[in-house]
Coordinates of C-alpha atoms in Angstrom, one line a residue:
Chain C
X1 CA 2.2 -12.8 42.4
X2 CA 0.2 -15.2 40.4
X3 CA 2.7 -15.2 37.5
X4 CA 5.4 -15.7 39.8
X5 CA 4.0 -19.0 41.5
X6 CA 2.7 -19.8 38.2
X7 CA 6.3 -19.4 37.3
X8 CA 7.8 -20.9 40.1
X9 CA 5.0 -24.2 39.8
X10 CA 7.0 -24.6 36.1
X11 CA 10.4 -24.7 37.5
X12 CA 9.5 -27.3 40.0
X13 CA 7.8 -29.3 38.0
X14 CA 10.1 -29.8 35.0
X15 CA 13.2 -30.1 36.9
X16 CA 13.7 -33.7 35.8
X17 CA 16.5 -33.6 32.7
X18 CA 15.9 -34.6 29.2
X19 CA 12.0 -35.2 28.2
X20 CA 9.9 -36.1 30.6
X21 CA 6.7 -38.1 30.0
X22 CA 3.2 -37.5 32.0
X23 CA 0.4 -36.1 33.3
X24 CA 0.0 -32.5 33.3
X25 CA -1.2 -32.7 37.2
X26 CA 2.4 -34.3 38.0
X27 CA 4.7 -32.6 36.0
X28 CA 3.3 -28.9 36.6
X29 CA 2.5 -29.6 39.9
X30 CA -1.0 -28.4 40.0
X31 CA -0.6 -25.4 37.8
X32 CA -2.8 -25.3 34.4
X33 CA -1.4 -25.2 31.1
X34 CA -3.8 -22.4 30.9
X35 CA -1.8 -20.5 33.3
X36 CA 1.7 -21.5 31.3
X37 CA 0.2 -20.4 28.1
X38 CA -0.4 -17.0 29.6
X39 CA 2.7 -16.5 31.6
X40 CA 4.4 -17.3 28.4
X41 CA 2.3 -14.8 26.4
X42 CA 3.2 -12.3 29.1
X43 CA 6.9 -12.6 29.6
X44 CA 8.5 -10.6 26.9
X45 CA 6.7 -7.7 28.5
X46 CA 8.7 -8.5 31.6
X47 CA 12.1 -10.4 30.7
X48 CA 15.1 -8.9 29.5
X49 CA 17.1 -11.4 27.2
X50 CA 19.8 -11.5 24.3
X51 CA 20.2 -14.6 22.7
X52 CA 21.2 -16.0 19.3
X53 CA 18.1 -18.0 17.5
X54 CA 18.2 -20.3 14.6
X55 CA 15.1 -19.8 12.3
X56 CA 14.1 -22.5 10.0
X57 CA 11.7 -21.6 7.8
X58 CA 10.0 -23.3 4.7
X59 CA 10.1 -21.2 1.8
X60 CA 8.5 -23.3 -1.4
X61 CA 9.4 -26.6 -0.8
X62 CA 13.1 -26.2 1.0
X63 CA 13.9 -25.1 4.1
X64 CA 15.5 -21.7 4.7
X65 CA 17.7 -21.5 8.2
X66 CA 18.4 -18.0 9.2
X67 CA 20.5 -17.1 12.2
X68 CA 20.6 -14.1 13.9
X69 CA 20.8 -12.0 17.0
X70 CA 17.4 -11.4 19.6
X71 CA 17.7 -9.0 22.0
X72 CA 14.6 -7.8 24.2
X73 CA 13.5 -4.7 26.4
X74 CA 10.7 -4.6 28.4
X75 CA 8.6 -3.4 28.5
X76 CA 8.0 -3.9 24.5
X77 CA 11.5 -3.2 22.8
X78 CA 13.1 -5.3 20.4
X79 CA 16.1 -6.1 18.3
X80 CA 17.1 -8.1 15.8
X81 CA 20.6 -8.3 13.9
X82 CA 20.4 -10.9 11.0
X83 CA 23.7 -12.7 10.9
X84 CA 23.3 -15.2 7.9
X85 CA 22.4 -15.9 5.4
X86 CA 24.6 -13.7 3.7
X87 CA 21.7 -12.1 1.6
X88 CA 20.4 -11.1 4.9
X89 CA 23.8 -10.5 6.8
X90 CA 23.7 -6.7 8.5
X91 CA 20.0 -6.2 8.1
X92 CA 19.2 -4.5 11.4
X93 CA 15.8 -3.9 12.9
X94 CA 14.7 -1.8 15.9
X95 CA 11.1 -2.1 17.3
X96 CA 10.4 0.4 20.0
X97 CA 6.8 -0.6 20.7
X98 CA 5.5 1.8 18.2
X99 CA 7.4 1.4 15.0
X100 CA 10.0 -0.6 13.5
X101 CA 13.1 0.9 11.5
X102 CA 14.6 -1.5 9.5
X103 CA 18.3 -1.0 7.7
X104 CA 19.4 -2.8 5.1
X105 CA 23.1 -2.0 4.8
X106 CA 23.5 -3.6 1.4
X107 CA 21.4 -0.9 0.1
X108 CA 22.0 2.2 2.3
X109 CA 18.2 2.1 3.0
X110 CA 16.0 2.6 5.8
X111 CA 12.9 1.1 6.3
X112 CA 10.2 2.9 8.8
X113 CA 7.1 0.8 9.2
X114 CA 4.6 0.2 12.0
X115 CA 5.4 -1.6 15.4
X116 CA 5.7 -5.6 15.6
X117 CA 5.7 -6.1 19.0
X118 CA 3.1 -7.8 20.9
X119 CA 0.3 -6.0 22.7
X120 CA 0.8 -4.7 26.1
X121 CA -2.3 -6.3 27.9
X122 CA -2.7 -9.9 28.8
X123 CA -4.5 -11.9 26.6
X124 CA -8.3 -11.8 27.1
X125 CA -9.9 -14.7 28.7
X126 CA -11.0 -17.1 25.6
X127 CA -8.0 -16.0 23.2
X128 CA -7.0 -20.3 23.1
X129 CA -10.2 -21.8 22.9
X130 CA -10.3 -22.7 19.8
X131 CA -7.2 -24.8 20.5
X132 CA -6.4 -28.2 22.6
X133 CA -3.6 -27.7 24.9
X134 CA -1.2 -30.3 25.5
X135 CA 1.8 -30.7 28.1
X136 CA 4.0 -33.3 25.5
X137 CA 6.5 -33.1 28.3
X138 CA 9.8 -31.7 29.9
X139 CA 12.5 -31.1 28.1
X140 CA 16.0 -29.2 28.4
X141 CA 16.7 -26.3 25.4
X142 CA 20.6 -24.8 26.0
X143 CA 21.1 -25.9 28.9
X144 CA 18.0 -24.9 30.8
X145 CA 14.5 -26.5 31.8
X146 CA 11.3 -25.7 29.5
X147 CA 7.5 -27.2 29.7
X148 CA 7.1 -28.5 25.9
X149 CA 3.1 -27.5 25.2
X150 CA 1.4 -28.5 22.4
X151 CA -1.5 -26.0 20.9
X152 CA -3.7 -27.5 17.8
X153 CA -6.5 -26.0 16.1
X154 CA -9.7 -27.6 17.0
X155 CA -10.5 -27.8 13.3
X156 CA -7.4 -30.0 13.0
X157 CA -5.4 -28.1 10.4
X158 CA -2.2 -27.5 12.1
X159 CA -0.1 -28.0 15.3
X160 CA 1.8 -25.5 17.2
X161 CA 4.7 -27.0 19.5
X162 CA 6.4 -24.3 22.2
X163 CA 9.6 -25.1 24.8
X164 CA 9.0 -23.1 27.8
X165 CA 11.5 -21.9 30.2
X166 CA 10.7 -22.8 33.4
X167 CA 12.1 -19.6 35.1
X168 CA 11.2 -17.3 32.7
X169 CA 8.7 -18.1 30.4
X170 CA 10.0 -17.3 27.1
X171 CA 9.7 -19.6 24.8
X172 CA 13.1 -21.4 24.2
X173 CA 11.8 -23.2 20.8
X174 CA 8.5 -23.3 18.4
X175 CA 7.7 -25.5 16.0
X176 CA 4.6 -24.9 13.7
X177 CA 3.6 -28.2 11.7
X178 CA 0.8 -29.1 10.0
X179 CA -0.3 -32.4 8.0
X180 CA 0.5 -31.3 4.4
X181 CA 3.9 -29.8 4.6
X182 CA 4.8 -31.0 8.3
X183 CA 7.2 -28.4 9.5
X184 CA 7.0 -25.2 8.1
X185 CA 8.7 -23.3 11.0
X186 CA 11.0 -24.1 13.7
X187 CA 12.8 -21.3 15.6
X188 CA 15.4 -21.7 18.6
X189 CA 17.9 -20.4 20.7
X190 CA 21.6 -22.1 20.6
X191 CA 22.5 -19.4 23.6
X192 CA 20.7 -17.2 25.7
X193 CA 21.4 -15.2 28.7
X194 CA 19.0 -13.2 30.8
X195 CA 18.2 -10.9 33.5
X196 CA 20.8 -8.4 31.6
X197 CA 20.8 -4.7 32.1
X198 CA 20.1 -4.4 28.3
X199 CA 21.2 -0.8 27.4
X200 CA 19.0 1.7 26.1
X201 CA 21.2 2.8 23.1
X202 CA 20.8 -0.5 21.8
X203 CA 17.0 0.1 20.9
X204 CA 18.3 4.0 19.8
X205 CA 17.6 4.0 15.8
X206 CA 19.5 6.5 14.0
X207 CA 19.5 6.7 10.2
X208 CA 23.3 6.3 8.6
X209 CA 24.4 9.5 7.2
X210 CA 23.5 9.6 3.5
X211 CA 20.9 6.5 3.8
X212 CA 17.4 6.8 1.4
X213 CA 14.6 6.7 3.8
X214 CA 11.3 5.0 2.8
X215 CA 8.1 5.0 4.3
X216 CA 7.8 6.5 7.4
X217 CA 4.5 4.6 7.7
X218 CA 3.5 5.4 11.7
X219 CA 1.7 2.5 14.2
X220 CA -0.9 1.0 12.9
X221 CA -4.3 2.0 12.6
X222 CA -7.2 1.0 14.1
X223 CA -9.9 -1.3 12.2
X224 CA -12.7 -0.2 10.9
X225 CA -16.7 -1.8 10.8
X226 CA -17.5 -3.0 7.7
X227 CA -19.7 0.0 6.2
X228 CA -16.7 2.1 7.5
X229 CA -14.3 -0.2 5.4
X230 CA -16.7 0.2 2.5
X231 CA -17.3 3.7 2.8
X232 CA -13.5 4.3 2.5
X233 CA -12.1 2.1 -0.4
X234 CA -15.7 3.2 -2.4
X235 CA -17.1 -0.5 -3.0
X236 CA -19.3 -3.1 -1.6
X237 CA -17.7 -5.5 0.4
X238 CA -20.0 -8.9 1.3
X239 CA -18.3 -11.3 3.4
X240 CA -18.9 -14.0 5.8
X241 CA -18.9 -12.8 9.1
X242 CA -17.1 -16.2 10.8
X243 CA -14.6 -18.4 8.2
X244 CA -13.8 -22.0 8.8
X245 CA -12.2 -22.6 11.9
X246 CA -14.1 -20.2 13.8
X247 CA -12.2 -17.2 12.6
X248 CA -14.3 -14.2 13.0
X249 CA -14.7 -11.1 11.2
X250 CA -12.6 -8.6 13.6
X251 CA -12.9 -5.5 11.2
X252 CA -11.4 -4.0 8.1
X253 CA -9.1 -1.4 7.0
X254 CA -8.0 -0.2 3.5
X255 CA -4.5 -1.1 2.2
X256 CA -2.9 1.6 0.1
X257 CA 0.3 1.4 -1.9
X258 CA 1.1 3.7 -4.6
X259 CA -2.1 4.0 -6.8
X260 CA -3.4 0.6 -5.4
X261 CA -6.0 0.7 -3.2
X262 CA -7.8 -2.7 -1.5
X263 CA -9.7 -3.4 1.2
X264 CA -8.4 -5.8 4.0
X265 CA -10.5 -7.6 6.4
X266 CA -9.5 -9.0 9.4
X267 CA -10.5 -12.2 11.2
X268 CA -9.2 -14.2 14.1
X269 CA -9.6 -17.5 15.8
X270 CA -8.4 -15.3 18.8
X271 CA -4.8 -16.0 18.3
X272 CA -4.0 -16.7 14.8
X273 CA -4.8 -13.9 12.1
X274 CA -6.2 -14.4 8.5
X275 CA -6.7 -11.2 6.3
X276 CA -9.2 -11.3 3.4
X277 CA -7.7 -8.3 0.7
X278 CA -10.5 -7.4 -1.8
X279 CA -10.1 -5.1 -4.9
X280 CA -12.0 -4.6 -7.7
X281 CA -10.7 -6.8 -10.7
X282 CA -10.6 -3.3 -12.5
X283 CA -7.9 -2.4 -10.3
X284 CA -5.9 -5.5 -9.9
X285 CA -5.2 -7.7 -12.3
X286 CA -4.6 -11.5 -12.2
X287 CA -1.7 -12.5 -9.8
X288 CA 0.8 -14.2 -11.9
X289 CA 2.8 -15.6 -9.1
X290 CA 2.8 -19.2 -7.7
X291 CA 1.0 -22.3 -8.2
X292 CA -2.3 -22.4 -9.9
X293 CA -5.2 -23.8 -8.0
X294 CA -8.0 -25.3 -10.4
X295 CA -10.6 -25.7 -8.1
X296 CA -10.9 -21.6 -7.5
X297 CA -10.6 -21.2 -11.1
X298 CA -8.5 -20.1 -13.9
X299 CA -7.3 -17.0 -12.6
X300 CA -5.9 -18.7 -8.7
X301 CA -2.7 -18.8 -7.3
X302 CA -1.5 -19.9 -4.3
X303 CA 2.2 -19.6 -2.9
X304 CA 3.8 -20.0 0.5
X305 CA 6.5 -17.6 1.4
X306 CA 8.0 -18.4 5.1
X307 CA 5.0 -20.2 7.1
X308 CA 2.6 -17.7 5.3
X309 CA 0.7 -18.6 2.8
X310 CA -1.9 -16.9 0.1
X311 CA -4.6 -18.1 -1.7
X312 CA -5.8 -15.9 -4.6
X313 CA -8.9 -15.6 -6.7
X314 CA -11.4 -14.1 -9.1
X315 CA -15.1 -14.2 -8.2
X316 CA -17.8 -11.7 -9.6
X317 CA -15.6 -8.7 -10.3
X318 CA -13.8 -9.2 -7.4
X319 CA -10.0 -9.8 -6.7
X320 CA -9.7 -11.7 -3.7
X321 CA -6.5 -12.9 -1.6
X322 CA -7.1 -15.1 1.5
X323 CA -3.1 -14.8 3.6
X324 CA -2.6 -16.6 6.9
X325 CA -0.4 -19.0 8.9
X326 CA -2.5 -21.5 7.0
X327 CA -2.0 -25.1 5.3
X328 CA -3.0 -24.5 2.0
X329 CA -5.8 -27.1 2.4
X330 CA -7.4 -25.0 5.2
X331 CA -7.5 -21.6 3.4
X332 CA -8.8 -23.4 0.4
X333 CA -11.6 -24.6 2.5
X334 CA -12.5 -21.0 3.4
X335 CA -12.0 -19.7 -0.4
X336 CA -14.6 -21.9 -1.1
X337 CA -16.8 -20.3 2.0
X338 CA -16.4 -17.2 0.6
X339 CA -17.3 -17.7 -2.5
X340 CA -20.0 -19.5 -2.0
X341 CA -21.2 -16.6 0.4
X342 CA -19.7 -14.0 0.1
X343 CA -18.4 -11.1 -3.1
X344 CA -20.8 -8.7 -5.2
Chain Q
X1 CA -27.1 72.6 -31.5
X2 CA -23.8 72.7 -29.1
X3 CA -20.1 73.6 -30.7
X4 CA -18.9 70.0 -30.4
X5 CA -21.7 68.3 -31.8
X6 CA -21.8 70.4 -34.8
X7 CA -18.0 70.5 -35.7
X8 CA -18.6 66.5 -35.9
X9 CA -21.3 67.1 -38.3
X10 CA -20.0 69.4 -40.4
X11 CA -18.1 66.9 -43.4
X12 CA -21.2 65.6 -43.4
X13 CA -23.4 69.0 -44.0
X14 CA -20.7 69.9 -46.8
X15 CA -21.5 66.3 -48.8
X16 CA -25.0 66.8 -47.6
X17 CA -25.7 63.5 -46.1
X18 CA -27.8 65.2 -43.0
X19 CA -31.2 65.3 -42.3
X20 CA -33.0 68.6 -43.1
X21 CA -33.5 69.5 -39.7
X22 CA -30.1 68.5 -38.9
X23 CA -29.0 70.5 -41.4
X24 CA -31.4 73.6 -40.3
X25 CA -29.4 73.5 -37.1
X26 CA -25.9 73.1 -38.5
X27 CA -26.6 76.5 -40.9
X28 CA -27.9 78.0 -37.8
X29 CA -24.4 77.3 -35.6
X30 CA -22.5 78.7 -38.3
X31 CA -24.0 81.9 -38.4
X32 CA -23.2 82.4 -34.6
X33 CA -19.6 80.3 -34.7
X34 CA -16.7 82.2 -36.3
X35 CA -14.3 79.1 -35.7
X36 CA -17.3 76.8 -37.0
X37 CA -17.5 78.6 -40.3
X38 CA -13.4 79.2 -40.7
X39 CA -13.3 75.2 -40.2
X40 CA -16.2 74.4 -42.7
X41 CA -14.0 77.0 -45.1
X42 CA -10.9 74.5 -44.5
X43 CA -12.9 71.5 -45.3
X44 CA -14.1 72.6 -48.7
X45 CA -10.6 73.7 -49.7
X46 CA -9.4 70.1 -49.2
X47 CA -12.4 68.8 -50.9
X48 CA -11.6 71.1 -53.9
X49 CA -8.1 70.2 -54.0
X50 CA -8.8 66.1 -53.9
X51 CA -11.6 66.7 -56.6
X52 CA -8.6 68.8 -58.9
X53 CA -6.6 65.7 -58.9
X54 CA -6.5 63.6 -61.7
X55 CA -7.2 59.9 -61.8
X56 CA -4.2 57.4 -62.0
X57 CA -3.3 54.9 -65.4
X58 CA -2.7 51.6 -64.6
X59 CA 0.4 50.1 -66.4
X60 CA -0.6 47.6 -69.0
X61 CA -0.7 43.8 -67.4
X62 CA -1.0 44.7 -64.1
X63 CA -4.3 43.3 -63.5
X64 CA -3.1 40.2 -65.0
X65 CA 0.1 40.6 -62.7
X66 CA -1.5 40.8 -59.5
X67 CA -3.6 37.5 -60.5
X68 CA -1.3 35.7 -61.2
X69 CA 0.2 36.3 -57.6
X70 CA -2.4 35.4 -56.2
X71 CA -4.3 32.2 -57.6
X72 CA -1.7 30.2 -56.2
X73 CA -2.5 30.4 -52.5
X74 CA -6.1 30.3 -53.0
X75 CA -7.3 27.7 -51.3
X76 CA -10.7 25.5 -52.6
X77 CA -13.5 25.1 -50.0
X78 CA -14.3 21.8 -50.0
X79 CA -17.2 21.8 -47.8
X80 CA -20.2 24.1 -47.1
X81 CA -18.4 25.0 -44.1
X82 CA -16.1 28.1 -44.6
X83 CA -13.4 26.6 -43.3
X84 CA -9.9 25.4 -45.0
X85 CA -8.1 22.3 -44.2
X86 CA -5.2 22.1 -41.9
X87 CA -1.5 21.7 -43.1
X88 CA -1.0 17.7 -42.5
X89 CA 1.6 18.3 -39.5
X90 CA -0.7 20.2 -37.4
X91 CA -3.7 17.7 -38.1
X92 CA -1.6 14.9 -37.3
X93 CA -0.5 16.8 -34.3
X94 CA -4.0 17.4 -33.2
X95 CA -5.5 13.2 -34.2
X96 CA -2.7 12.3 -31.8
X97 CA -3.7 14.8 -29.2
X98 CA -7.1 13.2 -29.2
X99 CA -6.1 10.1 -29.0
X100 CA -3.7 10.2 -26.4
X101 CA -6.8 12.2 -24.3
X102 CA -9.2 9.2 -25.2
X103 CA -6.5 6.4 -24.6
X104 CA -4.4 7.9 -21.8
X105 CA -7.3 6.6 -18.6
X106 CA -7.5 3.7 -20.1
X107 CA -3.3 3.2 -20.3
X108 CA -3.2 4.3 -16.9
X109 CA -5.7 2.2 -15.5
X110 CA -4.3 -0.9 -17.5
X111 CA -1.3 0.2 -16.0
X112 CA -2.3 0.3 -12.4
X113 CA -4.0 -3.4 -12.9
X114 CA -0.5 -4.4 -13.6
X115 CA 1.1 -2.3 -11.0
X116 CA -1.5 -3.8 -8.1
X117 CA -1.6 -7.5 -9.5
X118 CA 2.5 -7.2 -9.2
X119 CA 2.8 -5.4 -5.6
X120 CA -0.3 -7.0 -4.1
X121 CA 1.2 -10.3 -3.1
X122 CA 4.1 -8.6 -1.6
X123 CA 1.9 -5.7 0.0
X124 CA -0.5 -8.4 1.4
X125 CA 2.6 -10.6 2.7
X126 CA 3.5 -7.6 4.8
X127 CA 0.0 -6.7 6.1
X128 CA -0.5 -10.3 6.8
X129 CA 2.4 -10.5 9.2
X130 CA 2.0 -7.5 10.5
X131 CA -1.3 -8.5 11.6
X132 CA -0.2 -12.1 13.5
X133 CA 1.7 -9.5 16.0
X134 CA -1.3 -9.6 18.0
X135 CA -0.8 -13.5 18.4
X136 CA 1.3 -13.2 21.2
X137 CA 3.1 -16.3 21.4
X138 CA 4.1 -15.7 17.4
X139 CA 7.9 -15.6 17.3
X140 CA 8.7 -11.8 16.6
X141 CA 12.0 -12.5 14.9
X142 CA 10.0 -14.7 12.5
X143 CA 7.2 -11.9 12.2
X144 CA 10.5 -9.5 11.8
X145 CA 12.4 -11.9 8.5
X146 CA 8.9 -11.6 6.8
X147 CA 8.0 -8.5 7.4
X148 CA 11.6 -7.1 6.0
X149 CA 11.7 -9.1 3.1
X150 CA 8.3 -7.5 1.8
X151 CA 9.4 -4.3 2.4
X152 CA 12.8 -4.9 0.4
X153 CA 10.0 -6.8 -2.2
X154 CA 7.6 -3.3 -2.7
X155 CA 10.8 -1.4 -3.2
X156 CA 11.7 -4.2 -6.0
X157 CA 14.8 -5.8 -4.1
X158 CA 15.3 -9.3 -3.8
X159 CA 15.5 -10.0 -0.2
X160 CA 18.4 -12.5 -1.0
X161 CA 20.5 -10.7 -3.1
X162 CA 24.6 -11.8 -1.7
X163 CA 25.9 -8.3 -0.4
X164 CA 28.2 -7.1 -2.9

């Protein structure tokens, strides 16, 4: 009942066309942005939709748009049919809530990897509050009303812009920014249509006769405590327990691959994720990729690759590789926290 | 002394090699065994007979001959140890053996250095994304593009090779 009049508060308030300037009081009618934020966290566990979305994303330092087709289920299914480029024409993937399959016609091959989608319980209370939220306005996305909401990090690094549907919640458009590279993402639909019956069979993955099957890797796993994490990759692990920014240490898990093993540590500013990967510089040797980073020393890289970006380094013995929806001045910032605290 | 004990003594009573009471005993059994005493009859025959026989010439030079046959695969001892060298093949078989067993961990963990410094970025990638899924305003289809590509990536695909 809340959602709904939460929902129904949106939709009166943003009725006026084009974008519409003022206070939050006025053009929400009451209702918090608090209470948008969630309803929009909450509505692909409630709306059916298909739509086609644009995806602009900045790879290096150009800008790579992909277009393809979004279709959800609630409660958590998903599907997404990559239309162009053609590199990525055909590539079909189907997310049931507990794992993805992902087919890449081009090379007869499926993919079977852990889930993607969202998790199933509202966001706790807190999960924003290292972020300002702003109403920027109303403003109409194909055709239909959306509260435009602005969410920046309270450590200034970066800016995260959403178009709300006023009926639905979804999110219509993002745009992620941030001072160094401006936008690095914008995502939107040119069509949408909801309250479909979406058919079952859609989300139904079956593997192509004769297709080479890799993985299956099943949902993910739970994180571990820190002695847990160190116990299973068989070294010390000495971290900060909160990064820049507020992130906190939300526990670890080791990554495997082949004869590579690493330890990954999690931290979150409650909606964002950064993951620390450690590995003995016995084990893993100097990342040649990207740009070199001086300040970290001679052995750092750093590269961006679609709105994520890495930040790699040496310190006592340790390979270490800071990844996050990051500016690259911010994770540097917390390379330099963890060296200065943390490694063995 | 029993039957089957004294029929394995009783070459050596003929050549006399016993001890006196051992030979006390073995006269003794004889005079009671009638198959004892036709046996120790049989064995002095033979040992008669080989004695008759005459002892064989050598042809001249066959010591030299047989010498001469083999001095060549004599082999020196060049240590104190008794032991002769190995042909070259098999200790070049073995040296290689060794080495391979002394070099081969470190190979393999050179090559797993390699191996993890050139998946890593691509492995992380994926994790990385994977984690923002519990952002729940992140755009999935976003999460989904990056996600793909760094499984194509770990496989050693380019995401953006044009279908053929």
């Amino acid at each position: 009942m809340r959602r709904s009049a939460a929902a129904l508060a949106i939709c009166l308030a943003v009725a006026a066309p084009g974008m519409s300037q003022g206070t939050p009081e006025s053009l929400l009618d009451g209702v918090t942005l608090q209470e948008v934020i969630r309803h929009a966290a909450i509505a692909p566990q409630i709306v059916d939709y298909e739509g086609t979305k644009v995806l602009s994303v900045l790879r290096g330092q150009t800008m790579e748009s992909v277009t393809l087709i979004e279709t959800r289920k609630r409660p958590g299914k998903t599907r997404l049919e990559f239309i162009s480029p053609e590199g990525v024409a055909g590539r079909l993937v189907i997310d049931d809530g507990l794992v993805t399959w992902h087919y890449e016609p081009r090379l007869h091959t499926v993919f079977i990897g852990p889930s993607l989608a969202p998790p199933h319980d509202p966001p706790p209370p807190g999960w924003l509050s290292e972020y300002d939220l702003g109403l920027l306005g109303v403003e109409e996305v194909v055709g239909r009303r959306t509260a435009v909401l602005s969410l920046k990090h309270r450590s200034g690094t970066g800016e995260r812009r959403l178009w709300i549907d006023r009926t639905t919640g979804v999110a219509l458009r993002a745009e992620e920014r941030n001072p160094a590279d401006g936008l690095s993402l914008v995502s939107y639909f040119t069509r949408i249509s909801f309250g479909l019956n979406v058919p079952a069979a859609l989300f139904g993955a079956r593997n192509p006769a004769g297709a080479r099957v890799v993985g299956p890797a099943g949902p993910s796993e739970p994180l571990l405590t820190l002695p847990e994490t160190e116990k299973a990759v068989g070294f010390g692990l000495e971290f900060p327990l909160v990064l820049p920014g507020n992130f906190t240490l939300r526990g670890g898990a080791p990554t495997r691959h082949g004869s590579m093993l690493a330890a990954s540590l999690e931290y979150s500013d409650g909606a964002r994720s950064l993951l620390l990967f450690v590995a003995p510089t016995a084990r893993m040797g100097p990342i040649g990729r990207g740009d070199p980073v001086p300040a970290l020393g001679a052995q750092a890289r750093t590269f961006g690759a679609g709105g994520l970006r890495i930040v790699t380094w040496e310190i006592r013995g340790q390979r270490l590789t800071l990844a996050g929806p990051l500016p690259l001045a911010d994770l540097l910032g917390m390379a330099a926290a963890i060296s200065q605290r943390g490694g063995r | 002394m029993n039957h089957a004990r004294a029929s394995r003594l009783l070459s050596a009573y003929i050549d006399e090699e016993l001890s006196p009471d051992e030979m006390a005993a073995i006269g003794g059994h004889l005079a009671d065994c009638p198959g004892c005493r036709a046996e120790i009859q049989e064995l002095r025959a033979t040992k008669r007979l080989l004695g008759s026989l005459g002892r064989p010439e050598m042809p001249p030079g066959f010591a030299a001959d047989t010498w001469s046959r083999v001095a060549p695969q004599a082999r020196p001892r060049l240590l104190w140890w008794p032991v002769r060298l190995p042909h070259p093949a098999t200790a070049i078989a073995v040296l290689v053996l060794v080495l391979a067993m002394v070099t081969a961990p470190a190979i393999r963990g050179h090559q797993v250095r390699l191996r993890a410094a050139e998946v890593g970025p691509d492995l992380f990638l994926q994790r990385t994304a994977r984690a923002q899924a519990g952002d729940p305003l992140a755009d999935r289809a976003f999460l989904g593009l990056v996600f793909t590509d760094a499984s194509l990536r770990l496989i050693g695909e380019d995401p953006r090779e044009a279908a053929r």
